[in-house]
Amino acid sequence: MQIGIIGTGYVGLPTGVGLAELGHKVKCIDREITKIEYLKKGEITLFESGLEELLKKNLKNGNISFTTSMQEGISGSDIVIIAVGTPPHPVTKEADMKYVHAAATELAQYLDGYTIIANKSTVPVGTGDDIENLISKRNPQADFDVVSLPEFLREGFAVYDFFNPDRIVIGTNSERAKAKLNELYKPFKEKSKILFVKRRSSETIKYASNAFLAMKIHYINEMADFCEKVNADIYEVAEGMGMDSRIGSKFLNPGPGYGGSCFPKDTHAMYFMAKQNNVELTLIEAAINGNEKRKKEIAKKIILTVDHIENPKVAILGLTFKGGTDDCRESPAMDIIFELLNYKLNIVAYDPKGMKNAKLILGDKISYAKDMYSVADNADLLVVLTEWDDFRNYDLNIVNKKMRLKNIFDTRNMLNKQEAFKLGFSFSSLGIGNYFDE
Ligand code: NAD
């Protein structure tokens, strides 16, 4: 099939490359000229494991191409996928639909023959109807169906998730669209569940899923606070809880709060939609407020550890919102650092992949270390904020000689606590009572 994809970000690019790898002819469109120039050369503009190799392969065999021209990308497509951003509105926090609406309006004029417009952007319920109206208005002759095709990939695992999705949700009532999408997803039929639902249900599934996962993280974070007070161990508690198949073991890791480009924005957007419809979503509201509070509390704990020290220096390990990605959007690390900056602390940070994006947000307000050990040079406190695998084997013997004062605060349970104690560090973590330190 010929497929046009609008938006070459964290969703559009892996989707385009994956579909090309399956043998489709894919044309990816983005309005950012520099991005398209890099992609044409086979260089990826974001970090996703395994993506660049597949991109290069499919550029070479001609299955994928890149353009800034909507006409060139859309003409002749059987399916057009919309994968543009839906960021939070700065004031109301509802999903800002300007990019989706602009894409729908622009693509309308280039439709020729029956085309499926599949929306992968996370959008408010009813957006499928809006896109339909925008296209019909602009091009009354167009023969098309608008389908909701929510994306569930995990950043950092986008390539793996493209080929191994847990489920594929397709929101449409059109038999023509169903037949075509069944053909598109034929290679996945053996290993993944394909669920056809009404378009509005599909749009809701995406928000309901993300809000649920955000609440699960918030829940385990609150349980971690409880464990600290009663001298229990959250990791043992989570292991025991996760053995219950009704609960499941995933998303039971305590940390400094959820972040990223999806959970914060989607919980807010869901809450906004519910309010508009006079529905109370008290659990989501609690997760949103609790998550904000948590980042402030983590910052407070850091400040209290160093506020008696003259000219204190805090070393931060991890800037991205999670390991395996370069994405710093809404990363708890960013919010925590901004909070620390109010107290005029010297901050130096290191992240395996996120330094470039972090610099765009934090600029020269902090210093950046060249590797994960030099970050600790003369530091008074070392704080782990992101769960990068690189930090799991962190050699505390090395930092033992580098730090001015020996304090560690590990919010992700990455470092070896026993070794830290042996070396004389003062060590704090989340969700483990002091009882275990004795
Ligand atoms: P992104 O910001 O990384 O990428 C969006 C791209 O769209 C940008 O490159 C931008 O230049 C381009 N774009 C915007 N308007 C355009 C237009 N009119 N024509 C051509 N290109 C245009 O965004 P993302 O993270 O890929 O997210 C896209 C959507 O998918 C969002 O709605 C998001 O909520 C959803 N989503 C994201 C993830 C994720 O892990 N990032 C997962 C599931 C769903």
Tab-separated table of C-alpha atoms and ligand atoms in Angstrom:
chain	number	residue	atom	x	y	z
A	1	MET	CA	0.000	0.000	0.000
A	2	GLN	CA	1.032	3.606	-0.350
A	3	ILE	CA	1.006	5.402	2.966
A	4	GLY	CA	1.512	9.079	3.753
A	5	ILE	CA	2.508	10.044	7.279
A	6	ILE	CA	2.179	13.593	8.553
A	7	GLY	CA	4.651	14.314	11.371
A	8	THR	CA	8.023	12.605	11.814
A	9	GLY	CA	8.303	12.784	15.605
A	10	TYR	CA	8.462	10.048	18.245
A	11	VAL	CA	5.308	8.441	16.789
A	12	GLY	CA	5.368	9.271	13.075
A	13	LEU	CA	8.963	8.262	12.373
A	14	PRO	CA	8.969	4.768	13.969
A	15	THR	CA	5.535	4.121	12.410
A	16	GLY	CA	6.766	5.153	8.970
A	17	VAL	CA	9.967	3.140	9.223
A	18	GLY	CA	8.057	0.098	10.569
A	19	LEU	CA	5.490	0.197	7.761
A	20	ALA	CA	8.288	0.560	5.192
A	21	GLU	CA	10.020	-2.468	6.696
A	22	LEU	CA	6.762	-4.411	6.163
A	23	GLY	CA	7.032	-3.590	2.462
A	24	HIS	CA	4.705	-0.609	2.101
A	25	LYS	CA	5.666	2.520	0.158
A	26	VAL	CA	5.811	5.227	2.802
A	27	LYS	CA	6.123	8.981	2.313
A	28	CYS	CA	6.797	10.941	5.499
A	29	ILE	CA	5.935	14.617	5.638
A	30	ASP	CA	7.165	17.172	8.146
A	31	ARG	CA	7.119	20.935	8.016
A	32	GLU	CA	10.532	21.175	9.690
A	33	ILE	CA	12.954	21.450	6.783
A	34	THR	CA	16.110	20.563	8.759
A	35	LYS	CA	14.479	17.429	10.160
A	36	ILE	CA	13.557	16.263	6.665
A	37	GLU	CA	17.066	17.014	5.389
A	38	TYR	CA	18.594	14.814	8.117
A	39	LEU	CA	16.065	12.029	7.556
A	40	LYS	CA	16.694	12.025	3.806
A	41	LYS	CA	20.361	11.292	4.627
A	42	GLY	CA	19.352	8.451	6.970
A	43	GLU	CA	20.158	10.376	10.139
A	44	ILE	CA	17.528	10.268	12.864
A	45	THR	CA	16.614	13.379	14.778
A	46	LEU	CA	15.563	11.580	17.962
A	47	PHE	CA	16.969	8.622	19.863
A	48	GLU	CA	15.187	5.301	19.454
A	49	SER	CA	17.094	2.059	19.678
A	50	GLY	CA	17.359	0.282	16.293
A	51	LEU	CA	15.552	3.014	14.351
A	52	GLU	CA	18.456	4.448	12.377
A	53	GLU	CA	19.520	1.051	10.995
A	54	LEU	CA	15.990	0.317	9.750
A	55	LEU	CA	15.668	3.819	8.316
A	56	LYS	CA	18.891	3.478	6.326
A	57	LYS	CA	17.839	0.061	5.009
A	58	ASN	CA	14.443	1.309	3.821
A	59	LEU	CA	15.844	4.482	2.298
A	60	LYS	CA	18.195	2.299	0.284
A	61	ASN	CA	15.475	-0.046	-0.968
A	62	GLY	CA	13.216	2.912	-1.753
A	63	ASN	CA	10.372	1.950	0.588
A	64	ILE	CA	10.539	5.222	2.526
A	65	SER	CA	11.011	8.816	1.437
A	66	PHE	CA	10.771	12.219	3.112
A	67	THR	CA	9.341	15.535	2.006
A	68	THR	CA	8.137	18.874	3.310
A	69	SER	CA	5.492	18.989	0.589
A	70	MET	CA	2.024	17.878	1.667
A	71	GLN	CA	1.040	17.381	-1.965
A	72	GLU	CA	3.997	15.127	-2.703
A	73	GLY	CA	3.444	13.093	0.473
A	74	ILE	CA	-0.316	12.661	0.201
A	75	SER	CA	-1.051	12.226	-3.506
A	76	GLY	CA	-1.847	8.633	-4.379
A	77	SER	CA	-1.946	7.420	-0.743
A	78	ASP	CA	-4.285	4.600	0.264
A	79	ILE	CA	-3.865	5.604	3.892
A	80	VAL	CA	-2.806	8.936	5.387
A	81	ILE	CA	-1.665	8.811	9.006
A	82	ILE	CA	-1.809	11.964	11.112
A	83	ALA	CA	0.928	11.898	13.790
A	84	VAL	CA	1.406	15.541	14.723
A	85	GLY	CA	1.685	16.908	18.259
A	86	THR	CA	-1.296	17.692	20.505
A	87	PRO	CA	0.492	19.681	23.252
A	88	PRO	CA	-1.294	21.046	26.292
A	89	HIS	CA	-2.781	24.497	25.951
A	90	PRO	CA	-0.600	26.766	28.155
A	91	VAL	CA	-3.572	28.042	30.174
A	92	THR	CA	-6.427	25.505	30.101
A	93	LYS	CA	-4.181	22.405	29.657
A	94	GLU	CA	-6.718	20.993	27.180
A	95	ALA	CA	-5.194	19.327	24.090
A	96	ASP	CA	-4.187	22.032	21.626
A	97	MET	CA	-5.607	20.881	18.314
A	98	LYS	CA	-4.056	23.476	16.031
A	99	TYR	CA	-1.570	21.064	14.425
A	100	VAL	CA	-4.160	18.336	13.799
A	101	HIS	CA	-6.639	20.810	12.352
A	102	ALA	CA	-3.969	22.419	10.162
A	103	ALA	CA	-2.840	19.014	8.873
A	104	ALA	CA	-6.422	17.895	8.114
A	105	THR	CA	-7.228	21.144	6.332
A	106	GLU	CA	-4.051	21.036	4.256
A	107	LEU	CA	-4.224	17.371	3.261
A	108	ALA	CA	-7.860	17.616	2.091
A	109	GLN	CA	-7.059	19.202	-1.240
A	110	TYR	CA	-4.625	16.445	-2.266
A	111	LEU	CA	-6.884	13.430	-1.746
A	112	ASP	CA	-7.392	11.396	-4.912
A	113	GLY	CA	-9.387	8.169	-4.877
A	114	TYR	CA	-10.673	6.451	-1.747
A	115	THR	CA	-8.356	7.296	1.174
A	116	ILE	CA	-8.337	6.371	4.835
A	117	ILE	CA	-7.330	9.213	7.128
A	118	ALA	CA	-6.043	7.428	10.226
A	119	ASN	CA	-5.471	9.617	13.250
A	120	LYS	CA	-2.609	8.493	15.505
A	121	SER	CA	-2.301	11.741	17.435
A	122	THR	CA	-3.861	11.576	20.902
A	123	VAL	CA	-6.964	13.701	20.499
A	124	PRO	CA	-10.107	14.707	22.392
A	125	VAL	CA	-13.163	12.553	21.866
A	126	GLY	CA	-15.050	13.763	18.804
A	127	THR	CA	-11.939	14.854	16.880
A	128	GLY	CA	-12.671	12.230	14.200
A	129	ASP	CA	-15.921	14.097	13.484
A	130	ASP	CA	-14.046	17.424	13.356
A	131	ILE	CA	-11.470	16.079	10.898
A	132	GLU	CA	-14.271	14.652	8.752
A	133	ASN	CA	-16.017	18.040	8.648
A	134	LEU	CA	-12.817	19.964	7.891
A	135	ILE	CA	-11.959	17.690	4.961
A	136	SER	CA	-15.506	17.643	3.533
A	137	LYS	CA	-15.679	21.420	3.700
A	138	ARG	CA	-12.343	21.885	1.952
A	139	ASN	CA	-12.874	19.131	-0.613
A	140	PRO	CA	-16.565	18.168	-0.982
A	141	GLN	CA	-15.730	15.588	-3.677
A	142	ALA	CA	-13.222	13.686	-1.550
A	143	ASP	CA	-13.904	9.968	-1.010
A	144	PHE	CA	-12.531	9.133	2.438
A	145	ASP	CA	-13.079	7.657	5.886
A	146	VAL	CA	-11.611	9.074	9.091
A	147	VAL	CA	-10.427	6.366	11.468
A	148	SER	CA	-9.057	6.594	15.003
A	149	LEU	CA	-5.834	4.582	15.315
A	150	PRO	CA	-4.396	5.410	18.750
A	151	GLU	CA	-0.721	4.813	19.343
A	152	PHE	CA	0.445	2.863	22.385
A	153	LEU	CA	4.199	2.629	21.739
A	154	ARG	CA	6.617	3.247	24.575
A	155	GLU	CA	9.377	5.760	23.901
A	156	GLY	CA	12.695	3.952	24.033
A	157	PHE	CA	11.041	0.770	22.711
A	158	ALA	CA	9.256	2.267	19.707
A	159	VAL	CA	10.745	-0.119	17.143
A	160	TYR	CA	10.114	-3.202	19.277
A	161	ASP	CA	6.593	-2.023	20.071
A	162	PHE	CA	5.796	-1.335	16.430
A	163	PHE	CA	6.489	-4.968	15.552
A	164	ASN	CA	5.135	-6.432	18.803
A	165	PRO	CA	2.103	-4.388	19.870
A	166	ASP	CA	0.024	-5.666	22.802
A	167	ARG	CA	-3.061	-4.541	20.943
A	168	ILE	CA	-4.105	-2.569	17.892
A	169	VAL	CA	-7.206	-0.475	18.431
A	170	ILE	CA	-9.093	0.735	15.378
A	171	GLY	CA	-12.033	3.101	15.718
A	172	THR	CA	-14.358	3.045	12.721
A	173	ASN	CA	-17.814	1.969	11.609
A	174	SER	CA	-16.870	1.923	7.941
A	175	GLU	CA	-16.727	-1.569	6.416
A	176	ARG	CA	-14.499	-0.279	3.620
A	177	ALA	CA	-12.011	1.088	6.130
A	178	LYS	CA	-12.153	-2.086	8.229
A	179	ALA	CA	-11.302	-4.253	5.194
A	180	LYS	CA	-8.314	-2.084	4.267
A	181	LEU	CA	-6.975	-1.867	7.830
A	182	ASN	CA	-7.381	-5.611	8.284
A	183	GLU	CA	-5.108	-5.969	5.266
A	184	LEU	CA	-2.601	-3.458	6.691
A	185	TYR	CA	-2.429	-5.241	10.031
A	186	LYS	CA	-2.457	-8.790	8.611
A	187	PRO	CA	1.192	-9.406	9.643
A	188	PHE	CA	0.242	-8.714	13.288
A	189	LYS	CA	-2.802	-10.983	13.448
A	190	GLU	CA	-0.911	-13.994	14.850
A	191	LYS	CA	0.694	-12.245	17.821
A	192	SER	CA	-1.442	-9.177	18.627
A	193	LYS	CA	-5.055	-8.525	19.447
A	194	ILE	CA	-6.856	-6.292	16.958
A	195	LEU	CA	-9.872	-4.546	18.385
A	196	PHE	CA	-12.397	-2.763	16.188
A	197	VAL	CA	-14.533	-0.266	18.104
A	198	LYS	CA	-16.544	2.893	17.465
A	199	ARG	CA	-14.412	5.930	16.689
A	200	ARG	CA	-15.281	7.778	19.886
A	201	SER	CA	-14.577	4.680	21.981
A	202	SER	CA	-11.171	4.379	20.354
A	203	GLU	CA	-10.362	8.027	21.098
A	204	THR	CA	-11.424	7.429	24.710
A	205	ILE	CA	-9.385	4.206	25.049
A	206	LYS	CA	-6.157	6.135	24.513
A	207	TYR	CA	-6.865	8.714	27.217
A	208	ALA	CA	-8.383	6.189	29.621
A	209	SER	CA	-5.281	3.967	29.269
A	210	ASN	CA	-2.742	6.727	29.827
A	211	ALA	CA	-4.673	8.177	32.746
A	212	PHE	CA	-4.861	4.722	34.322
A	213	LEU	CA	-1.097	4.197	34.010
A	214	ALA	CA	-0.430	7.651	35.467
A	215	MET	CA	-2.719	6.812	38.404
A	216	LYS	CA	-0.900	3.486	38.899
A	217	ILE	CA	2.424	5.322	39.163
A	218	HIS	CA	0.915	7.850	41.533
A	219	TYR	CA	-0.519	5.018	43.636
A	220	ILE	CA	2.803	3.214	44.040
A	221	ASN	CA	4.476	6.537	44.863
A	222	GLU	CA	1.975	7.092	47.663
A	223	MET	CA	2.537	3.517	48.863
A	224	ALA	CA	6.275	4.273	48.869
A	225	ASP	CA	5.639	7.230	51.186
A	226	PHE	CA	3.617	4.944	53.426
A	227	CYS	CA	6.347	2.272	53.475
A	228	GLU	CA	8.924	4.855	54.535
A	229	LYS	CA	6.817	5.809	57.550
A	230	VAL	CA	6.047	2.268	58.707
A	231	ASN	CA	9.509	0.821	58.017
A	232	ALA	CA	8.357	-1.430	55.190
A	233	ASP	CA	10.118	-1.896	51.837
A	234	ILE	CA	8.163	-0.730	48.761
A	235	TYR	CA	10.133	-3.022	46.440
A	236	GLU	CA	9.051	-6.078	48.400
A	237	VAL	CA	5.517	-4.701	48.601
A	238	ALA	CA	5.431	-4.061	44.828
A	239	GLU	CA	6.765	-7.540	44.118
A	240	GLY	CA	4.042	-9.086	46.253
A	241	MET	CA	1.332	-6.906	44.712
A	242	GLY	CA	2.524	-7.558	41.174
A	243	MET	CA	2.193	-11.314	41.577
A	244	ASP	CA	-1.561	-10.831	41.517
A	245	SER	CA	-2.496	-11.058	37.830
A	246	ARG	CA	-5.374	-8.651	38.436
A	247	ILE	CA	-2.826	-5.988	39.441
A	248	GLY	CA	0.169	-6.880	37.234
A	249	SER	CA	3.799	-6.149	38.005
A	250	LYS	CA	4.371	-3.284	35.555
A	251	PHE	CA	4.298	0.373	36.570
A	252	LEU	CA	4.874	-0.460	40.221
A	253	ASN	CA	8.264	1.275	40.511
A	254	PRO	CA	8.320	4.276	42.806
A	255	GLY	CA	10.121	7.366	41.575
A	256	PRO	CA	10.129	11.151	41.474
A	257	GLY	CA	6.777	11.332	39.636
A	258	TYR	CA	5.535	10.502	36.165
A	259	GLY	CA	6.534	12.681	33.239
A	260	GLY	CA	7.117	12.632	29.510
A	261	SER	CA	5.167	13.975	26.601
A	262	CYS	CA	2.078	11.825	27.296
A	263	PHE	CA	1.000	11.183	30.908
A	264	PRO	CA	1.023	14.777	32.208
A	265	LYS	CA	-0.614	16.163	29.080
A	266	ASP	CA	-3.138	13.349	28.667
A	267	THR	CA	-4.285	13.355	32.304
A	268	HIS	CA	-4.865	17.104	32.039
A	269	ALA	CA	-6.664	16.769	28.699
A	270	MET	CA	-8.869	13.963	30.049
A	271	TYR	CA	-9.694	15.997	33.139
A	272	PHE	CA	-10.539	19.011	30.982
A	273	MET	CA	-12.856	16.950	28.746
A	274	ALA	CA	-14.624	15.475	31.770
A	275	LYS	CA	-15.159	18.915	33.251
A	276	GLN	CA	-16.627	20.136	29.974
A	277	ASN	CA	-19.053	17.220	30.161
A	278	ASN	CA	-19.865	17.674	33.862
A	279	VAL	CA	-18.239	14.404	34.861
A	280	GLU	CA	-16.143	14.187	38.027
A	281	LEU	CA	-12.835	12.339	37.612
A	282	THR	CA	-11.617	12.455	41.181
A	283	LEU	CA	-8.896	9.800	40.803
A	284	ILE	CA	-7.296	11.538	37.848
A	285	GLU	CA	-7.503	14.883	39.644
A	286	ALA	CA	-5.728	13.347	42.649
A	287	ALA	CA	-3.006	11.891	40.402
A	288	ILE	CA	-2.420	15.235	38.670
A	289	ASN	CA	-2.141	17.176	41.948
A	290	GLY	CA	-0.212	14.426	43.752
A	291	ASN	CA	2.334	14.167	40.946
A	292	GLU	CA	3.034	17.908	41.022
A	293	LYS	CA	3.405	17.815	44.797
A	294	ARG	CA	5.756	14.854	44.620
A	295	LYS	CA	8.326	16.656	42.451
A	296	LYS	CA	8.317	19.575	44.907
A	297	GLU	CA	8.795	17.172	47.833
A	298	ILE	CA	11.743	15.468	46.149
A	299	ALA	CA	13.313	18.901	45.559
A	300	LYS	CA	12.673	19.800	49.217
A	301	LYS	CA	14.424	16.635	50.364
A	302	ILE	CA	17.455	17.544	48.232
A	303	ILE	CA	17.508	21.100	49.593
A	304	LEU	CA	17.261	19.906	53.198
A	305	THR	CA	20.243	17.587	52.661
A	306	VAL	CA	22.553	20.385	51.521
A	307	ASP	CA	21.170	23.640	52.908
A	308	HIS	CA	23.613	23.698	55.841
A	309	ILE	CA	26.598	23.443	53.465
A	310	GLU	CA	28.357	26.508	52.130
A	311	ASN	CA	28.076	26.824	48.346
A	312	PRO	CA	26.624	23.343	47.953
A	313	LYS	CA	27.052	21.363	44.778
A	314	VAL	CA	24.441	18.826	43.692
A	315	ALA	CA	25.263	16.204	41.036
A	316	ILE	CA	22.302	14.885	39.051
A	317	LEU	CA	22.323	11.538	37.250
A	318	GLY	CA	19.547	11.423	34.651
A	319	LEU	CA	17.615	14.183	32.899
A	320	THR	CA	15.231	12.371	30.555
A	321	PHE	CA	11.738	11.446	31.781
A	322	LYS	CA	12.739	7.779	31.673
A	323	GLY	CA	15.647	5.635	30.534
A	324	GLY	CA	16.096	4.633	26.883
A	325	THR	CA	15.002	7.942	25.336
A	326	ASP	CA	16.441	11.404	24.715
A	327	ASP	CA	13.067	13.001	25.498
A	328	CYS	CA	13.105	15.566	28.315
A	329	ARG	CA	9.588	16.891	27.745
A	330	GLU	CA	7.845	17.190	31.141
A	331	SER	CA	10.645	15.176	32.711
A	332	PRO	CA	10.408	15.228	36.530
A	333	ALA	CA	14.154	15.957	36.474
A	334	MET	CA	13.497	19.272	34.709
A	335	ASP	CA	10.867	20.380	37.249
A	336	ILE	CA	13.001	19.269	40.194
A	337	ILE	CA	16.035	21.132	38.843
A	338	PHE	CA	13.992	24.307	38.279
A	339	GLU	CA	12.797	24.054	41.884
A	340	LEU	CA	16.413	23.639	43.111
A	341	LEU	CA	17.527	26.655	41.091
A	342	ASN	CA	15.245	28.831	43.254
A	343	TYR	CA	17.622	27.987	46.110
A	344	LYS	CA	20.718	28.985	44.140
A	345	LEU	CA	22.328	25.541	44.307
A	346	ASN	CA	25.204	24.687	41.991
A	347	ILE	CA	23.923	21.903	39.830
A	348	VAL	CA	25.875	19.694	37.484
A	349	ALA	CA	24.114	16.968	35.529
A	350	TYR	CA	24.737	14.024	33.252
A	351	ASP	CA	22.432	11.949	31.070
A	352	PRO	CA	23.440	9.245	28.571
A	353	LYS	CA	21.179	10.530	25.754
A	354	GLY	CA	19.247	13.552	26.992
A	355	MET	CA	21.934	16.262	27.309
A	356	LYS	CA	21.058	17.989	24.030
A	357	ASN	CA	17.343	18.233	24.789
A	358	ALA	CA	17.958	19.149	28.437
A	359	LYS	CA	20.195	22.038	27.339
A	360	LEU	CA	17.325	23.369	25.219
A	361	ILE	CA	15.205	23.552	28.381
A	362	LEU	CA	17.755	24.418	31.092
A	363	GLY	CA	20.352	26.307	29.035
A	364	ASP	CA	23.321	27.509	31.086
A	365	LYS	CA	21.389	27.549	34.366
A	366	ILE	CA	23.255	24.345	35.285
A	367	SER	CA	26.565	22.744	34.242
A	368	TYR	CA	26.828	19.540	32.256
A	369	ALA	CA	29.328	16.766	32.936
A	370	LYS	CA	31.037	14.776	30.209
A	371	ASP	CA	30.381	11.387	31.782
A	372	MET	CA	28.543	9.707	34.649
A	373	TYR	CA	31.514	9.810	37.013
A	374	SER	CA	32.899	13.309	36.455
A	375	VAL	CA	29.442	14.622	37.395
A	376	ALA	CA	30.373	13.786	40.998
A	377	ASP	CA	33.565	15.881	41.079
A	378	ASN	CA	33.534	17.872	44.359
A	379	ALA	CA	29.783	17.294	44.756
A	380	ASP	CA	28.103	17.283	48.170
A	381	LEU	CA	25.155	15.175	47.072
A	382	LEU	CA	24.614	12.740	44.199
A	383	VAL	CA	20.977	12.366	43.093
A	384	VAL	CA	19.682	9.704	40.684
A	385	LEU	CA	16.560	10.932	38.882
A	386	THR	CA	16.240	8.652	35.811
A	387	GLU	CA	16.352	4.862	35.591
A	388	TRP	CA	19.048	4.448	32.951
A	389	ASP	CA	20.521	0.928	32.756
A	390	ASP	CA	23.959	2.615	32.611
A	391	PHE	CA	23.529	3.579	36.278
A	392	ARG	CA	22.842	0.034	37.496
A	393	ASN	CA	26.528	-0.882	37.627
A	394	TYR	CA	27.649	2.529	38.838
A	395	ASP	CA	30.966	2.070	40.621
A	396	LEU	CA	30.702	3.859	43.950
A	397	ASN	CA	34.414	3.312	44.598
A	398	ILE	CA	35.106	5.815	41.833
A	399	VAL	CA	32.797	8.552	43.140
A	400	ASN	CA	33.921	7.884	46.690
A	401	LYS	CA	37.184	9.608	45.810
A	402	LYS	CA	35.563	12.398	43.843
A	403	MET	CA	32.843	13.811	46.078
A	404	ARG	CA	33.380	16.538	48.662
A	405	LEU	CA	30.685	15.148	50.976
A	406	LYS	CA	29.390	11.592	50.764
A	407	ASN	CA	25.616	11.929	50.310
A	408	ILE	CA	23.476	9.940	47.876
A	409	PHE	CA	19.758	10.236	47.141
A	410	ASP	CA	18.678	7.490	44.753
A	411	THR	CA	15.060	8.065	43.646
A	412	ARG	CA	15.132	5.085	41.232
A	413	ASN	CA	16.724	2.292	43.257
A	414	MET	CA	19.649	2.063	40.830
A	415	LEU	CA	22.707	2.168	43.066
A	416	ASN	CA	24.087	-0.461	45.420
A	417	LYS	CA	22.961	0.635	48.856
A	418	GLN	CA	25.016	-1.926	50.801
A	419	GLU	CA	28.182	-0.886	48.992
A	420	ALA	CA	27.353	2.762	49.655
A	421	PHE	CA	27.026	2.086	53.377
A	422	LYS	CA	30.300	0.153	53.391
A	423	LEU	CA	32.032	3.152	51.836
A	424	GLY	CA	30.554	5.457	54.461
A	425	PHE	CA	27.965	7.231	52.305
A	426	SER	CA	24.796	8.629	53.762
A	427	PHE	CA	22.174	7.048	51.485
A	428	SER	CA	18.490	7.923	50.966
A	429	SER	CA	16.052	6.163	48.712
A	430	LEU	CA	12.284	6.153	48.235
A	431	GLY	CA	9.908	3.785	49.956
A	432	ILE	CA	12.324	1.998	52.263
A	433	GLY	CA	12.085	2.678	55.982
A	434	ASN	CA	15.166	3.586	58.051
A	435	TYR	CA	14.841	0.261	59.848
A	436	PHE	CA	16.683	-1.335	56.908
A	437	ASP	CA	19.606	1.045	57.225
A	438	GLU	CA	20.520	-0.157	60.691
B	1	NAD	P1	6.478	15.189	18.118
B	1	NAD	O1	6.378	16.581	18.593
B	1	NAD	O2	7.692	14.381	18.415
B	1	NAD	O3	6.294	15.150	16.536
B	1	NAD	C1	5.297	15.840	15.844
B	1	NAD	C2	5.835	16.219	14.476
B	1	NAD	O4	4.772	16.721	13.680
B	1	NAD	C3	6.906	17.332	14.504
B	1	NAD	O5	8.060	16.882	13.820
B	1	NAD	C4	6.245	18.500	13.773
B	1	NAD	O6	7.144	19.275	13.036
B	1	NAD	C5	5.277	17.769	12.859
B	1	NAD	N1	4.134	18.568	12.385
B	1	NAD	C6	3.282	19.313	13.126
B	1	NAD	N2	2.349	19.860	12.326
B	1	NAD	C7	2.614	19.450	11.066
B	1	NAD	C8	2.000	19.670	9.797
B	1	NAD	N3	0.896	20.416	9.660
B	1	NAD	N4	2.555	19.106	8.715
B	1	NAD	C9	3.645	18.340	8.817
B	1	NAD	N5	4.283	18.071	9.999
B	1	NAD	C10	3.761	18.627	11.093
B	1	NAD	O7	5.173	14.449	18.672
B	1	NAD	P2	5.047	12.899	19.092
B	1	NAD	O8	5.669	12.654	20.400
B	1	NAD	O9	5.430	12.053	17.923
B	1	NAD	O10	3.465	12.812	19.324
B	1	NAD	C11	2.555	12.883	18.241
B	1	NAD	C12	1.187	12.498	18.766
B	1	NAD	O11	1.187	11.136	19.185
B	1	NAD	C13	0.715	13.306	19.984
B	1	NAD	O12	-0.665	13.501	19.911
B	1	NAD	C14	1.055	12.401	21.149
B	1	NAD	O13	0.223	12.623	22.250
B	1	NAD	C15	0.782	11.033	20.545
B	1	NAD	N6	1.530	9.951	21.157
B	1	NAD	C16	2.828	10.111	21.500
B	1	NAD	C17	3.550	9.061	22.054
B	1	NAD	C18	4.992	9.225	22.449
B	1	NAD	O14	5.516	8.320	23.086
B	1	NAD	N7	5.660	10.312	22.098
B	1	NAD	C19	2.919	7.830	22.260
B	1	NAD	C20	1.595	7.688	21.894
B	1	NAD	C21	0.904	8.754	21.321
